[in-house]
Amino acid sequence: MFKIKTYNTISIKGLSRFGRDKYEVASDIGSPDAYILRSHKLQGEALPASVKAVARAGAGTNNVPVAEYTKLGVVVFNSPGANANAVKELVLTGMLLGSRGILPGMAYVNGLTHMTDAEEMSKLLEKEKSNFAGFELQGKTLGIVGLGAIGSMIADAALALGMNVVGFDPALSVEAAWRLPNQVSKMENLQSLLARADYVTLHVPAIDATKHMINADTLKVMKKGSVLLNFAREAIVDAHAVVESLDAGHLGKYICDFPEPILLNRPDVYAMPHIGASTEEAEENCAIMAADQLMDYLENGNIKNSVNFPAVALDRGASTGARITFSNENVSGVLGHVLSVLADNKVNVIDMVNKSRGDVAYNIIDVQQAPAAAVVEAIAKVQHVIAVRVI
């Protein structure tokens, strides 16, 4: 019986994936095998030695101490693409709001409470409507920074609206490249994209390399009057630099999902309350993906959509034997030593796979019979082995 500890409110459609015959799921549970969570911050919390994996029902994992967990052999999963459509729709909403006088126009109308004559109000609005005129998106250029699941969906939608689309992603994967519409012009660097775009939308993770990637210097490269949209992560944009650019009349509008005190009550800032993935469908999709990935890892040792371990999968087929999985520091000779331990103890290997990612490696070894506890202990004692498990 596997034990899953939940944080936050996880969609019941996700939690129902855990069959009651194999899983115990609760928010208050002892010695959990895994966590599933949304935005709860795990930094500073003691991690039970029983925890083998953490699944984030969402894309970002900045609420998880990933580097610390990696050293302990704990696999951290996320749910990339599960909330992509929700974010895409909100980005489109942001572009539309930023192109027309929709919000100020509505605020003006709602301020006419002193008027009682509908005909008089109609005449006034006809006279004043020019104050809320804007621009159409058709024919404008959208720059997308980050061409993953969300970025590629936004590219599709923008092209359907008649926009020109340019993109930049220094870490574009082969899978993402296949998904990207061929009408998207790929820029060689961020500056080239910023200089061409009327609208710029950001879809990169919050890592050291992207911290304040939009700053005083990069804002100067953007076209005068352009609109910046940030529905990715707060840390990507230097809010103080944005305010300075807005005050100088260079940046036209800033539309984001990350309010900060300095951004409040400005007519040129539309700040939303962290609602990018706040749809019923997105929460369900993220929870389902997170649960499925946890189950496959706990039951089979397979890894998909991990932010700290390599993608590894080995079909168990009709094998009736056992499966050994272990993680190790990515140095030469570790796998050979483990195989020697198995050979010395006459444990027959049927199939295996080994993958590495950065400083860590992960291995799945199918064997004919379950190894004795002493064999597992010997594997755990091999130099550079981090964690070992028998399934």
Coordinates of C-alpha atoms in Angstrom, one line a residue:
M1 CA 0.0 0.0 0.0
F2 CA 1.5 3.3 -1.1
K3 CA 0.8 6.4 1.0
I4 CA 0.2 9.8 -0.7
K5 CA 0.2 13.0 1.3
T6 CA -1.8 15.9 -0.3
Y7 CA -1.2 19.6 0.2
N8 CA -3.7 22.3 -1.0
T9 CA -7.0 21.3 -2.6
I10 CA -6.3 18.8 -5.3
S11 CA -9.0 18.0 -7.9
I12 CA -11.0 14.9 -7.0
K13 CA -10.6 13.8 -10.6
G14 CA -6.9 13.6 -10.0
L15 CA -7.1 11.9 -6.6
S16 CA -9.6 9.4 -7.8
R17 CA -6.8 8.0 -10.1
F18 CA -5.2 6.4 -7.0
G19 CA -7.0 3.1 -6.6
R20 CA -8.0 2.3 -3.1
D21 CA -6.6 -1.2 -3.4
K22 CA -3.0 0.2 -3.7
Y23 CA -3.1 3.7 -2.3
E24 CA -4.0 5.6 0.9
V25 CA -4.4 9.3 0.2
A26 CA -4.8 12.0 2.9
S27 CA -3.6 15.4 3.9
D28 CA -2.6 14.1 7.3
I29 CA -0.7 10.8 6.8
G30 CA 2.4 9.3 8.4
S31 CA 5.4 8.1 6.5
P32 CA 4.2 9.1 3.0
D33 CA 5.7 7.6 -0.1
A34 CA 5.0 10.8 -2.1
Y35 CA 3.5 14.3 -2.0
I36 CA 1.1 15.8 -4.4
L37 CA 0.6 19.5 -4.2
R38 CA -0.2 22.8 -6.0
S39 CA 1.3 26.0 -4.5
H40 CA 2.2 24.9 -1.0
K41 CA 5.8 25.9 -0.2
L42 CA 8.0 23.0 0.9
Q43 CA 11.1 25.1 1.6
G44 CA 12.1 24.8 5.2
E45 CA 9.9 21.8 5.9
A46 CA 11.4 18.5 7.2
L47 CA 11.2 15.8 4.6
P48 CA 10.4 12.3 5.9
A49 CA 12.9 9.7 4.8
S50 CA 10.0 7.7 3.3
V51 CA 9.3 10.3 0.6
K52 CA 10.4 9.0 -2.8
A53 CA 8.7 11.6 -5.1
V54 CA 6.9 14.9 -5.2
A55 CA 4.3 15.8 -7.9
R56 CA 3.4 19.4 -8.5
A57 CA -0.1 19.8 -10.1
G58 CA 1.1 22.6 -12.3
A59 CA 4.1 23.7 -14.3
G60 CA 6.2 25.7 -12.0
T61 CA 8.2 24.1 -9.1
N62 CA 9.6 27.2 -7.4
N63 CA 7.7 26.1 -4.3
V64 CA 9.8 22.9 -4.1
P65 CA 13.5 22.8 -3.0
V66 CA 14.4 20.8 -6.1
A67 CA 18.2 20.9 -5.6
E68 CA 17.9 19.7 -2.0
Y69 CA 15.5 16.9 -3.0
T70 CA 17.8 15.8 -5.9
K71 CA 20.6 15.1 -3.5
L72 CA 18.3 12.8 -1.6
G73 CA 17.2 11.0 -4.7
V74 CA 13.6 12.4 -4.5
V75 CA 12.1 12.8 -8.0
V76 CA 10.2 16.0 -8.5
F77 CA 7.4 15.9 -11.2
N78 CA 5.5 18.8 -12.7
S79 CA 2.5 18.9 -15.1
P80 CA 3.7 20.8 -18.2
G81 CA 1.0 21.6 -20.7
A82 CA -1.9 20.6 -18.5
N83 CA -2.8 24.2 -17.8
A84 CA -1.6 25.5 -21.2
N85 CA -5.0 26.2 -22.6
A86 CA -6.1 28.2 -19.5
V87 CA -3.0 30.4 -19.7
K88 CA -3.4 30.8 -23.4
E89 CA -6.9 32.1 -23.1
L90 CA -5.9 34.6 -20.4
V91 CA -3.0 35.8 -22.5
L92 CA -5.4 36.4 -25.4
T93 CA -7.7 38.2 -22.9
G94 CA -4.7 40.4 -21.8
M95 CA -3.8 41.3 -25.4
L96 CA -7.4 42.3 -26.2
L97 CA -7.7 44.3 -23.0
G98 CA -4.4 46.0 -23.8
S99 CA -5.4 46.9 -27.4
R100 CA -8.7 48.5 -26.7
G101 CA -10.1 50.9 -24.1
I102 CA -12.2 48.2 -22.6
L103 CA -11.4 48.5 -18.9
P104 CA -11.4 52.4 -18.7
G105 CA -14.5 52.5 -20.9
M106 CA -16.4 50.1 -18.6
A107 CA -15.2 52.1 -15.6
Y108 CA -16.5 55.3 -17.2
V109 CA -19.9 53.8 -17.9
N110 CA -20.2 52.5 -14.3
G111 CA -19.4 56.0 -13.1
L112 CA -22.5 57.5 -14.7
T113 CA -24.8 56.6 -11.8
H114 CA -26.1 60.2 -11.6
M115 CA -27.8 59.7 -15.0
T116 CA -31.4 58.5 -15.2
D117 CA -32.3 59.1 -18.8
A118 CA -31.2 56.3 -21.2
E119 CA -31.4 58.5 -24.3
E120 CA -29.3 61.1 -22.7
M121 CA -26.7 58.5 -21.7
S122 CA -26.6 57.1 -25.2
K123 CA -25.9 60.6 -26.6
L124 CA -23.1 61.1 -24.0
L125 CA -21.5 57.8 -24.8
E126 CA -21.6 58.4 -28.5
K127 CA -19.8 61.7 -27.9
E128 CA -17.2 60.2 -25.4
K129 CA -16.5 56.8 -27.1
S130 CA -13.5 58.2 -29.0
N131 CA -11.7 58.5 -25.7
F132 CA -11.6 54.7 -25.5
A133 CA -10.6 53.9 -29.0
G134 CA -7.8 51.4 -29.5
F135 CA -6.1 49.1 -32.1
E136 CA -6.9 45.8 -33.7
L137 CA -4.6 42.8 -33.2
Q138 CA -4.7 41.8 -36.8
G139 CA -1.5 42.8 -38.6
K140 CA 0.4 43.5 -35.3
T141 CA 3.5 41.5 -34.3
L142 CA 3.5 39.2 -31.3
G143 CA 6.8 38.2 -29.8
I144 CA 6.7 35.0 -27.8
V145 CA 9.6 34.3 -25.4
G146 CA 9.5 30.6 -24.6
L147 CA 8.0 28.3 -27.2
G148 CA 6.9 25.3 -25.1
A149 CA 3.4 24.0 -24.6
I150 CA 1.9 27.4 -23.8
G151 CA 4.0 29.4 -26.2
S152 CA 3.1 27.2 -29.1
M153 CA -0.6 27.3 -28.4
I154 CA -0.5 31.1 -28.2
A155 CA 1.3 31.2 -31.5
D156 CA -1.5 29.2 -33.1
A157 CA -4.2 31.5 -31.7
A158 CA -2.3 34.7 -32.6
L159 CA -1.8 33.5 -36.2
A160 CA -5.6 32.7 -36.4
L161 CA -6.2 36.3 -35.4
G162 CA -4.1 37.5 -38.3
M163 CA -1.1 38.5 -36.2
N164 CA 2.6 38.1 -37.2
V165 CA 4.4 35.9 -34.7
V166 CA 8.1 35.9 -33.9
G167 CA 9.6 33.6 -31.2
F168 CA 12.7 33.1 -29.2
D169 CA 13.6 30.1 -27.1
P170 CA 17.3 29.2 -26.5
A171 CA 16.2 25.8 -25.0
L172 CA 13.7 24.8 -27.7
S173 CA 13.3 21.0 -27.6
V174 CA 12.8 18.8 -30.6
E175 CA 9.2 18.0 -29.4
A176 CA 8.4 21.7 -29.0
A177 CA 9.9 22.5 -32.4
W178 CA 7.6 20.0 -34.1
R179 CA 4.6 21.5 -32.3
L180 CA 5.4 25.0 -33.4
P181 CA 3.6 26.5 -36.4
N182 CA 6.0 27.0 -39.3
Q183 CA 4.7 30.5 -39.8
V184 CA 6.5 31.6 -36.6
S185 CA 9.7 33.4 -37.4
K186 CA 12.4 32.3 -34.9
M187 CA 14.7 35.1 -33.6
E188 CA 18.3 34.5 -32.8
N189 CA 18.2 36.4 -29.5
L190 CA 15.9 38.2 -27.1
Q191 CA 16.9 41.7 -28.3
S192 CA 15.9 40.9 -31.9
L193 CA 12.5 39.8 -30.8
L194 CA 11.9 42.7 -28.5
A195 CA 12.8 45.2 -31.2
R196 CA 10.2 43.8 -33.7
A197 CA 7.2 43.1 -31.5
D198 CA 4.2 45.2 -30.7
Y199 CA 3.2 42.7 -28.0
V200 CA 5.6 40.6 -26.0
T201 CA 4.4 37.6 -24.0
L202 CA 6.7 35.6 -21.6
H203 CA 6.6 31.9 -21.1
V204 CA 9.9 30.8 -19.6
P205 CA 10.6 29.1 -16.2
A206 CA 11.8 31.1 -13.2
I207 CA 15.5 30.0 -13.0
D208 CA 18.7 31.9 -12.4
A209 CA 19.2 32.5 -16.1
T210 CA 15.8 34.1 -16.5
K211 CA 15.7 36.3 -13.3
H212 CA 14.9 39.9 -14.4
M213 CA 15.4 39.0 -18.1
I214 CA 13.1 41.9 -18.7
N215 CA 15.0 44.8 -17.1
A216 CA 15.9 48.4 -17.7
D217 CA 18.3 47.5 -20.6
T218 CA 15.9 45.1 -22.4
L219 CA 13.0 47.4 -22.0
K220 CA 14.9 50.1 -23.9
V221 CA 15.1 47.7 -26.9
M222 CA 11.3 47.3 -27.0
K223 CA 9.3 49.4 -29.4
K224 CA 7.8 52.6 -28.0
G225 CA 4.2 52.0 -27.0
S226 CA 4.5 48.2 -27.0
V227 CA 2.7 46.0 -24.6
L228 CA 4.4 43.5 -22.2
L229 CA 2.5 40.5 -20.9
N230 CA 3.8 38.3 -18.1
F231 CA 1.8 35.2 -17.2
A232 CA 4.8 33.1 -16.5
R233 CA 6.6 34.0 -13.3
E234 CA 7.0 37.2 -11.2
A235 CA 10.8 36.9 -11.0
I236 CA 11.3 37.2 -14.8
V237 CA 10.4 40.9 -14.8
D238 CA 11.9 43.7 -12.9
A239 CA 8.8 45.6 -11.8
H240 CA 10.7 48.7 -10.8
A241 CA 12.2 48.9 -14.3
V242 CA 8.8 48.4 -15.9
V243 CA 7.4 51.3 -13.9
E244 CA 10.3 53.6 -14.9
S245 CA 9.7 52.6 -18.6
L246 CA 6.0 53.3 -18.3
D247 CA 6.6 56.7 -16.5
A248 CA 9.0 57.6 -19.3
G249 CA 6.3 56.9 -21.9
H250 CA 8.3 54.2 -23.6
L251 CA 6.5 51.0 -22.6
G252 CA 2.8 51.3 -23.4
K253 CA 1.2 48.8 -21.0
Y254 CA 2.2 46.0 -18.6
I255 CA -0.3 43.2 -18.2
C256 CA 0.6 40.5 -15.7
D257 CA -0.7 37.8 -13.3
F258 CA 1.7 39.0 -10.5
P259 CA 0.6 42.1 -8.7
E260 CA 3.2 44.0 -6.7
P261 CA 2.6 47.1 -4.5
I262 CA 4.5 49.3 -7.0
L263 CA 2.1 48.3 -9.8
L264 CA -1.2 49.1 -8.2
N265 CA -3.7 51.8 -9.3
R266 CA -1.9 52.6 -12.5
P267 CA -4.0 53.0 -15.7
D268 CA -1.2 51.5 -17.7
V269 CA -0.9 48.3 -15.6
Y270 CA -3.5 45.5 -15.7
A271 CA -2.5 43.2 -12.8
M272 CA -4.5 40.0 -12.3
P273 CA -4.6 37.9 -9.1
H274 CA -2.6 34.8 -10.1
I275 CA -5.5 33.3 -12.1
G276 CA -3.5 32.0 -15.1
A277 CA -4.3 28.4 -14.4
S278 CA -7.4 29.0 -12.3
T279 CA -10.0 27.1 -14.3
E280 CA -11.8 24.0 -13.4
E281 CA -10.4 22.2 -16.4
A282 CA -6.8 23.2 -15.8
E283 CA -6.9 22.1 -12.2
E284 CA -8.4 18.7 -13.2
N285 CA -5.8 18.2 -16.0
C286 CA -2.9 19.1 -13.8
A287 CA -4.1 16.8 -11.0
I288 CA -4.7 13.9 -13.4
M289 CA -1.2 14.3 -15.0
A290 CA 0.5 14.6 -11.6
A291 CA -1.3 11.5 -10.2
D292 CA -0.6 9.4 -13.2
Q293 CA 3.1 10.2 -13.2
L294 CA 3.4 9.4 -9.5
M295 CA 1.7 6.1 -9.9
D296 CA 3.9 5.1 -12.8
Y297 CA 7.0 6.0 -10.8
L298 CA 5.9 4.3 -7.6
E299 CA 4.6 1.1 -9.3
N300 CA 7.1 0.8 -12.2
G301 CA 10.0 3.2 -11.5
N302 CA 9.3 5.1 -14.7
I303 CA 10.0 8.8 -14.9
K304 CA 8.2 11.3 -17.1
N305 CA 8.0 15.1 -16.8
S306 CA 10.5 15.3 -13.9
V307 CA 12.3 18.6 -13.4
N308 CA 15.4 17.1 -11.8
F309 CA 15.7 13.5 -13.1
P310 CA 16.0 12.2 -16.7
A311 CA 13.0 10.8 -18.5
V312 CA 13.3 7.0 -18.2
A313 CA 10.8 4.2 -19.0
L314 CA 11.2 0.5 -19.3
D315 CA 8.2 -1.7 -20.3
R316 CA 7.7 -4.5 -17.8
G317 CA 6.0 -6.7 -20.4
A318 CA 5.2 -10.1 -19.2
S319 CA 8.1 -10.1 -16.7
T320 CA 7.2 -11.8 -13.4
G321 CA 10.5 -11.0 -11.8
A322 CA 11.4 -7.9 -9.8
R323 CA 12.6 -4.4 -10.7
I324 CA 15.5 -2.6 -9.1
T325 CA 15.8 1.2 -9.5
F326 CA 18.5 3.4 -8.2
S327 CA 19.8 6.9 -8.6
N328 CA 23.4 8.0 -8.4
E329 CA 25.8 10.8 -8.9
N330 CA 26.6 11.0 -12.5
V331 CA 30.1 9.7 -12.4
S332 CA 31.6 6.8 -14.3
G333 CA 31.7 3.2 -13.0
V334 CA 28.7 3.3 -10.7
L335 CA 26.5 1.1 -12.9
G336 CA 29.3 -1.4 -13.5
H337 CA 29.8 -1.7 -9.7
V338 CA 26.1 -2.3 -9.2
L339 CA 26.0 -5.0 -11.9
S340 CA 29.0 -6.6 -10.3
V341 CA 27.1 -6.8 -7.0
L342 CA 24.2 -8.5 -8.8
A343 CA 26.5 -10.9 -10.6
D344 CA 28.4 -11.8 -7.5
N345 CA 25.1 -12.7 -5.8
K346 CA 23.8 -14.6 -8.9
V347 CA 21.0 -12.2 -9.6
N348 CA 20.2 -12.6 -13.3
V349 CA 19.5 -9.3 -15.2
I350 CA 16.7 -9.5 -17.8
D351 CA 16.7 -6.0 -19.1
M352 CA 17.9 -2.5 -18.1
V353 CA 18.0 1.2 -19.0
N354 CA 20.3 3.9 -17.8
K355 CA 19.9 7.7 -18.3
S356 CA 21.6 10.8 -16.9
R357 CA 20.7 14.4 -16.5
G358 CA 23.3 16.9 -15.3
D359 CA 24.8 15.6 -12.1
V360 CA 22.4 12.8 -11.5
A361 CA 21.8 9.4 -13.2
Y362 CA 18.9 7.0 -12.9
N363 CA 18.7 3.3 -13.6
I364 CA 16.0 0.6 -14.0
I365 CA 17.1 -3.0 -13.9
D366 CA 14.7 -5.9 -14.3
V367 CA 15.9 -9.1 -12.7
Q368 CA 14.7 -12.7 -12.7
Q369 CA 14.0 -12.9 -9.0
A370 CA 13.8 -10.4 -6.1
P371 CA 17.2 -9.7 -4.6
A372 CA 17.8 -10.5 -0.9
A373 CA 17.9 -7.6 1.5
A374 CA 21.7 -8.0 1.8
V375 CA 22.0 -7.5 -2.0
V376 CA 20.0 -4.3 -1.8
E377 CA 22.0 -3.1 1.1
A378 CA 25.2 -3.8 -0.9
I379 CA 23.9 -1.7 -3.8
A380 CA 23.1 1.2 -1.5
K381 CA 26.6 1.1 -0.2
V382 CA 28.2 1.4 -3.7
Q383 CA 30.0 4.7 -3.8
H384 CA 28.0 7.6 -5.4
V385 CA 24.7 5.7 -5.2
I386 CA 22.0 8.0 -3.8
A387 CA 18.9 5.9 -3.4
V388 CA 17.9 2.3 -4.3
R389 CA 14.4 0.7 -4.4
V390 CA 13.0 -2.7 -5.3
I391 CA 9.6 -2.9 -6.9

